[in-house]
Coordinates of C-alpha atoms in Angstrom, one line a residue:
M918 CA 121.2 97.1 80.9
R919 CA 121.7 95.2 83.2
G920 CA 120.2 91.3 83.9
F921 CA 117.3 90.9 85.7
D922 CA 118.5 88.3 88.2
R923 CA 121.0 92.0 89.2
S924 CA 117.8 94.3 89.7
L925 CA 118.3 95.9 93.3
P926 CA 113.9 96.4 93.4
M927 CA 113.5 92.6 92.1
A928 CA 116.5 91.4 94.2
L929 CA 114.9 93.7 97.0
W930 CA 110.8 91.9 96.8
R931 CA 112.3 88.3 96.4
A932 CA 114.1 89.3 100.0
R933 CA 111.8 90.3 101.4
E934 CA 108.8 87.7 100.1
Q935 CA 111.8 85.5 101.6
V936 CA 111.6 86.7 105.3
M937 CA 107.9 86.1 104.6
G938 CA 107.5 82.6 104.0
F939 CA 108.5 83.1 108.3
F940 CA 105.6 86.0 109.2
R941 CA 102.8 84.8 107.1
P942 CA 101.9 81.8 107.3
L943 CA 101.2 82.9 111.3
L944 CA 99.8 86.1 110.0
N945 CA 97.2 83.7 109.1
E946 CA 97.0 81.9 111.3
H947 CA 95.7 84.6 113.7
G948 CA 93.4 86.1 110.7
L949 CA 95.2 88.9 110.0
T950 CA 97.1 90.4 106.3
E951 CA 100.8 91.3 106.3
Q952 CA 98.9 96.1 106.5
Q953 CA 96.9 95.2 109.6
W954 CA 99.5 93.7 111.1
R955 CA 101.7 96.2 110.3
I956 CA 99.3 99.0 111.6
V957 CA 98.8 97.3 114.7
R958 CA 102.3 97.2 115.5
V959 CA 103.0 100.8 115.1
L960 CA 99.5 101.6 116.8
H961 CA 100.8 99.9 119.8
E962 CA 104.7 101.8 120.1
H963 CA 102.4 104.6 119.7
D964 CA 99.5 104.6 121.4
D965 CA 97.3 106.8 119.8
M966 CA 98.0 108.8 116.5
E967 CA 96.2 110.8 114.2
F968 CA 95.8 109.0 110.8
Q969 CA 97.7 111.3 108.7
Q970 CA 100.9 110.2 111.5
L971 CA 99.8 106.3 111.3
A972 CA 99.7 106.1 107.6
K973 CA 103.3 107.3 107.2
I974 CA 105.3 105.3 109.4
A975 CA 103.2 102.2 108.5
C976 CA 103.8 103.3 104.7
L977 CA 100.8 103.1 103.5
Q978 CA 99.0 105.1 101.3
P979 CA 96.0 106.9 103.3
P980 CA 92.9 105.0 100.8
S981 CA 94.5 101.2 102.1
L982 CA 95.0 102.8 105.6
T983 CA 91.5 103.6 105.4
G984 CA 89.9 99.6 104.0
I985 CA 93.1 98.5 106.7
L986 CA 91.2 100.3 109.5
T987 CA 86.9 99.8 108.6
R988 CA 88.4 95.9 108.4
L989 CA 90.5 96.4 111.7
E990 CA 87.4 97.8 113.4
R991 CA 84.8 95.6 112.2
L992 CA 87.4 92.9 113.8
R993 CA 87.3 95.4 117.2
L994 CA 91.2 95.7 117.1
A995 CA 91.7 99.7 116.4
R996 CA 88.9 102.3 116.6
R997 CA 89.1 106.2 114.8
G998 CA 88.0 109.0 116.5
K999 CA 88.3 112.8 116.0
V1000 CA 91.6 115.2 117.1
A1001 CA 89.3 117.1 120.3
G1002 CA 89.8 120.8 118.8
D1003 CA 89.7 120.0 115.2
Q1004 CA 87.4 117.8 114.1
R1005 CA 88.2 117.5 110.2
R1006 CA 91.3 115.3 112.2
L1007 CA 90.8 111.6 112.6
H1008 CA 93.4 110.0 115.1
V1009 CA 93.6 106.0 116.1
S1010 CA 94.4 103.6 118.9
L1011 CA 93.7 100.0 119.7
T1012 CA 91.0 99.0 121.7
S1013 CA 91.8 96.5 124.6
A1014 CA 91.4 92.9 121.7
G1015 CA 93.4 95.1 119.9
K1016 CA 96.4 95.1 122.8
A1017 CA 95.9 91.0 123.4
R1018 CA 96.2 90.6 120.3
H1019 CA 99.6 92.4 119.7
A1020 CA 100.6 90.6 122.8
L1021 CA 100.0 87.1 122.0
I1022 CA 100.8 87.6 118.4
S1023 CA 104.5 89.3 119.2
R1024 CA 105.2 86.5 121.5
Q1025 CA 105.3 84.2 117.5
M1026 CA 105.9 86.8 116.5
E1027 CA 110.0 87.0 118.6
L1028 CA 110.4 83.1 118.1
R1029 CA 109.6 83.4 113.7
Y1030 CA 112.9 86.2 114.2
R1031 CA 115.0 84.2 116.1
D1032 CA 114.3 80.9 114.1
I1033 CA 116.3 83.9 110.9
E1034 CA 118.9 84.8 113.3
S1035 CA 119.7 81.5 114.0
Q1036 CA 120.1 80.5 110.1
F1037 CA 121.3 84.4 108.2
G1038 CA 123.4 85.2 111.9
Q1039 CA 123.1 87.5 114.5
R1040 CA 126.0 89.8 113.4
R1041 CA 125.2 89.4 109.7
L1042 CA 121.1 90.5 110.6
A1043 CA 122.6 93.4 112.2
T1044 CA 124.3 94.5 109.3
L1045 CA 120.8 94.0 106.9
F1046 CA 119.4 96.7 108.3
R1047 CA 122.1 99.2 108.4
L1048 CA 122.3 99.0 105.4
L1049 CA 118.5 98.8 104.7
E1050 CA 118.6 101.3 106.5
S1051 CA 121.8 103.1 104.9
T1052 CA 119.1 103.2 101.7
L1053 CA 117.1 105.4 103.2
E1054 CA 119.6 108.6 101.6
L1055 CA 118.9 107.5 98.5
S1056 CA 117.7 110.6 96.6
P1057 CA 115.8 108.9 93.3
P1058 CA 115.7 111.5 90.4
H1059 CA 112.7 113.9 90.4
S1060 CA 111.4 113.0 87.4
T1061 CA 111.8 110.1 84.9
S1062 CA 113.5 110.9 81.7
A1063 CA 110.3 109.4 79.8
A1064 CA 108.8 112.6 80.9
P1065 CA 111.1 115.2 78.7
A1066 CA 110.0 113.0 75.2
R1067 CA 106.7 113.0 75.9
T1068 CA 106.5 116.8 76.1
R1069 CA 109.0 117.3 73.2
A1070 CA 106.8 114.4 71.1
K1071 CA 103.8 116.4 71.7
R1072 CA 105.6 119.7 71.0
K1073 CA 106.7 117.9 66.8
V1074 CA 103.0 117.7 66.5
K1075 CA 101.7 121.3 67.8
S1076 CA 104.9 122.5 65.6

Protein backbone atom coordinates (compact mmCIF):
# COMPACT_ATOMS: atom_id res chain seq x y z
CA MET A 1 0.00 0.00 0.00
CA ARG A 2 1.23 3.49 -0.79
CA GLY A 3 2.52 5.62 2.06
CA PHE A 4 0.19 7.95 3.94
CA ASP A 5 1.98 10.99 2.50
CA ARG A 6 1.02 9.74 -1.00
CA SER A 7 -2.67 9.29 -0.13
CA LEU A 8 -4.73 11.29 -2.63
CA PRO A 9 -7.60 12.02 -0.20
CA MET A 10 -5.13 13.31 2.41
CA ALA A 11 -3.20 15.39 -0.13
CA LEU A 12 -6.47 16.98 -1.26
CA TRP A 13 -7.51 17.56 2.37
CA ARG A 14 -4.17 19.20 3.26
CA ALA A 15 -4.40 21.41 0.17
CA ARG A 16 -7.99 22.37 1.08
CA GLU A 17 -6.97 23.30 4.60
CA GLN A 18 -4.04 25.37 3.32
CA VAL A 19 -6.30 27.25 0.91
CA MET A 20 -9.05 27.72 3.52
CA GLY A 21 -6.43 29.46 5.66
CA PHE A 22 -6.91 32.40 3.29
CA PHE A 23 -10.70 32.43 3.60
CA ARG A 24 -11.69 31.02 7.00
CA PRO A 25 -10.49 34.04 9.04
CA LEU A 26 -12.53 36.38 6.83
CA LEU A 27 -15.64 34.26 7.23
CA ASN A 28 -15.08 34.17 10.99
CA GLU A 29 -14.87 37.98 11.04
CA HIS A 30 -18.31 38.07 9.42
CA GLY A 31 -19.77 35.40 11.70
CA LEU A 32 -20.28 32.82 8.94
CA THR A 33 -19.22 29.22 8.59
CA GLU A 34 -17.75 27.83 5.40
CA GLN A 35 -20.98 25.96 4.70
CA GLN A 36 -23.12 29.07 5.27
CA TRP A 37 -20.93 31.04 2.88
CA ARG A 38 -21.26 28.27 0.28
CA ILE A 39 -25.04 28.56 0.49
CA VAL A 40 -24.91 32.35 0.23
CA ARG A 41 -22.66 32.11 -2.83
CA VAL A 42 -24.82 29.54 -4.60
CA LEU A 43 -28.00 31.50 -3.91
CA HIS A 44 -26.35 34.69 -5.12
CA GLU A 45 -25.47 33.03 -8.42
CA HIS A 46 -28.79 31.22 -8.88
CA ASP A 47 -31.28 33.54 -7.14
CA ASP A 48 -34.16 31.32 -6.04
CA MET A 49 -33.62 27.54 -6.00
CA GLU A 50 -35.26 24.38 -4.84
CA PHE A 51 -33.90 22.83 -1.67
CA GLN A 52 -32.68 19.58 -3.29
CA GLN A 53 -30.93 21.41 -6.11
CA LEU A 54 -29.24 23.73 -3.60
CA ALA A 55 -28.01 20.73 -1.58
CA LYS A 56 -26.54 19.15 -4.70
CA ILE A 57 -24.80 22.26 -6.02
CA ALA A 58 -23.43 23.22 -2.59
CA CYS A 59 -22.24 19.63 -1.96
CA LEU A 60 -24.21 19.31 1.27
CA GLN A 61 -26.38 16.51 2.59
CA PRO A 62 -30.04 17.60 2.93
CA PRO A 63 -30.11 17.11 6.74
CA SER A 64 -27.03 19.35 7.08
CA LEU A 65 -28.54 21.90 4.72
CA THR A 66 -31.66 22.09 6.88
CA GLY A 67 -29.62 23.14 9.91
CA ILE A 68 -27.49 25.58 7.95
CA LEU A 69 -30.59 27.23 6.47
CA THR A 70 -32.16 27.51 9.91
CA ARG A 71 -29.11 29.46 11.10
CA LEU A 72 -29.06 31.62 7.94
CA GLU A 73 -32.74 32.42 8.51
CA ARG A 74 -32.00 33.41 12.12
CA LEU A 75 -29.32 35.74 10.74
CA ARG A 76 -31.96 37.02 8.27
CA LEU A 77 -29.69 36.19 5.32
CA ALA A 78 -31.89 33.56 3.64
CA ARG A 79 -35.53 32.50 3.52
CA ARG A 80 -37.39 29.31 2.65
CA GLY A 81 -40.80 29.03 1.06
CA LYS A 82 -43.09 26.50 -0.58
CA VAL A 83 -43.02 26.01 -4.34
CA ALA A 84 -46.23 27.29 -5.94
CA GLY A 85 -48.37 24.36 -7.03
CA ASP A 86 -46.46 21.79 -4.95
CA GLN A 87 -46.48 22.40 -1.23
CA ARG A 88 -44.08 19.49 -0.63
CA ARG A 89 -41.18 21.24 -2.36
CA LEU A 90 -39.19 24.07 -0.82
CA HIS A 91 -37.37 26.90 -2.49
CA VAL A 92 -34.64 29.02 -0.92
CA SER A 93 -33.47 32.55 -1.67
CA LEU A 94 -31.31 35.28 -0.21
CA THR A 95 -32.89 38.17 1.61
CA SER A 96 -31.79 41.73 0.87
CA ALA A 97 -29.52 41.46 3.93
CA GLY A 98 -28.06 38.26 2.47
CA LYS A 99 -27.37 40.00 -0.82
CA ALA A 100 -25.71 42.89 0.98
CA ARG A 101 -23.57 40.51 3.06
CA HIS A 102 -22.53 38.68 -0.11
CA ALA A 103 -21.49 41.95 -1.76
CA LEU A 104 -19.41 42.97 1.25
CA ILE A 105 -17.66 39.63 1.75
CA SER A 106 -17.13 38.84 -1.92
CA ARG A 107 -15.06 42.00 -2.42
CA GLN A 108 -12.81 40.92 0.42
CA MET A 109 -12.72 37.34 -0.86
CA GLU A 110 -11.51 38.52 -4.23
CA LEU A 111 -8.50 40.12 -2.52
CA ARG A 112 -7.71 36.74 -0.95
CA TYR A 113 -7.94 35.07 -4.37
CA ARG A 114 -5.51 37.64 -5.75
CA ASP A 115 -3.12 36.83 -2.92
CA ILE A 116 -3.30 33.11 -3.75
CA GLU A 117 -2.82 33.88 -7.43
CA SER A 118 0.21 36.06 -6.75
CA GLN A 119 1.81 33.35 -4.60
CA PHE A 120 0.83 30.34 -6.71
CA GLY A 121 0.84 31.90 -10.17
CA GLN A 122 -2.04 32.53 -12.55
CA ARG A 123 -1.03 29.76 -14.96
CA ARG A 124 -0.53 27.16 -12.20
CA LEU A 125 -3.86 28.09 -10.64
CA ALA A 126 -5.63 27.66 -13.98
CA THR A 127 -3.93 24.28 -14.40
CA LEU A 128 -4.95 23.26 -10.88
CA PHE A 129 -8.59 24.11 -11.61
CA ARG A 130 -8.47 22.04 -14.83
CA LEU A 131 -6.93 19.08 -13.01
CA LEU A 132 -9.44 19.23 -10.16
CA GLU A 133 -12.34 19.48 -12.60
CA SER A 134 -11.00 16.46 -14.48
CA THR A 135 -11.27 14.34 -11.30
CA LEU A 136 -15.05 14.59 -11.75
CA GLU A 137 -14.63 12.25 -14.71
CA LEU A 138 -13.51 9.42 -12.40
CA SER A 139 -15.96 6.56 -11.90
CA PRO A 140 -15.61 5.09 -8.41
CA PRO A 141 -16.57 1.44 -7.93
CA HIS A 142 -20.10 0.87 -6.67
CA SER A 143 -19.10 -1.55 -3.93
CA THR A 144 -16.07 -2.09 -1.75
CA SER A 145 -13.98 -5.25 -1.68
CA ALA A 146 -14.92 -5.67 2.00
CA ALA A 147 -18.62 -6.23 1.20
CA PRO A 148 -18.13 -9.55 -0.62
CA ALA A 149 -15.85 -10.76 2.20
CA ARG A 150 -18.57 -10.05 4.78
CA THR A 151 -21.10 -11.86 2.60
CA ARG A 152 -18.78 -14.88 2.33
CA ALA A 153 -18.27 -14.86 6.10
CA LYS A 154 -22.06 -14.86 6.69
CA ARG A 155 -22.49 -17.78 4.28
CA LYS A 156 -19.89 -19.82 6.16
CA VAL A 157 -21.69 -19.23 9.45
CA LYS A 158 -25.01 -20.41 7.96
CA SER A 159 -23.51 -23.63 6.54
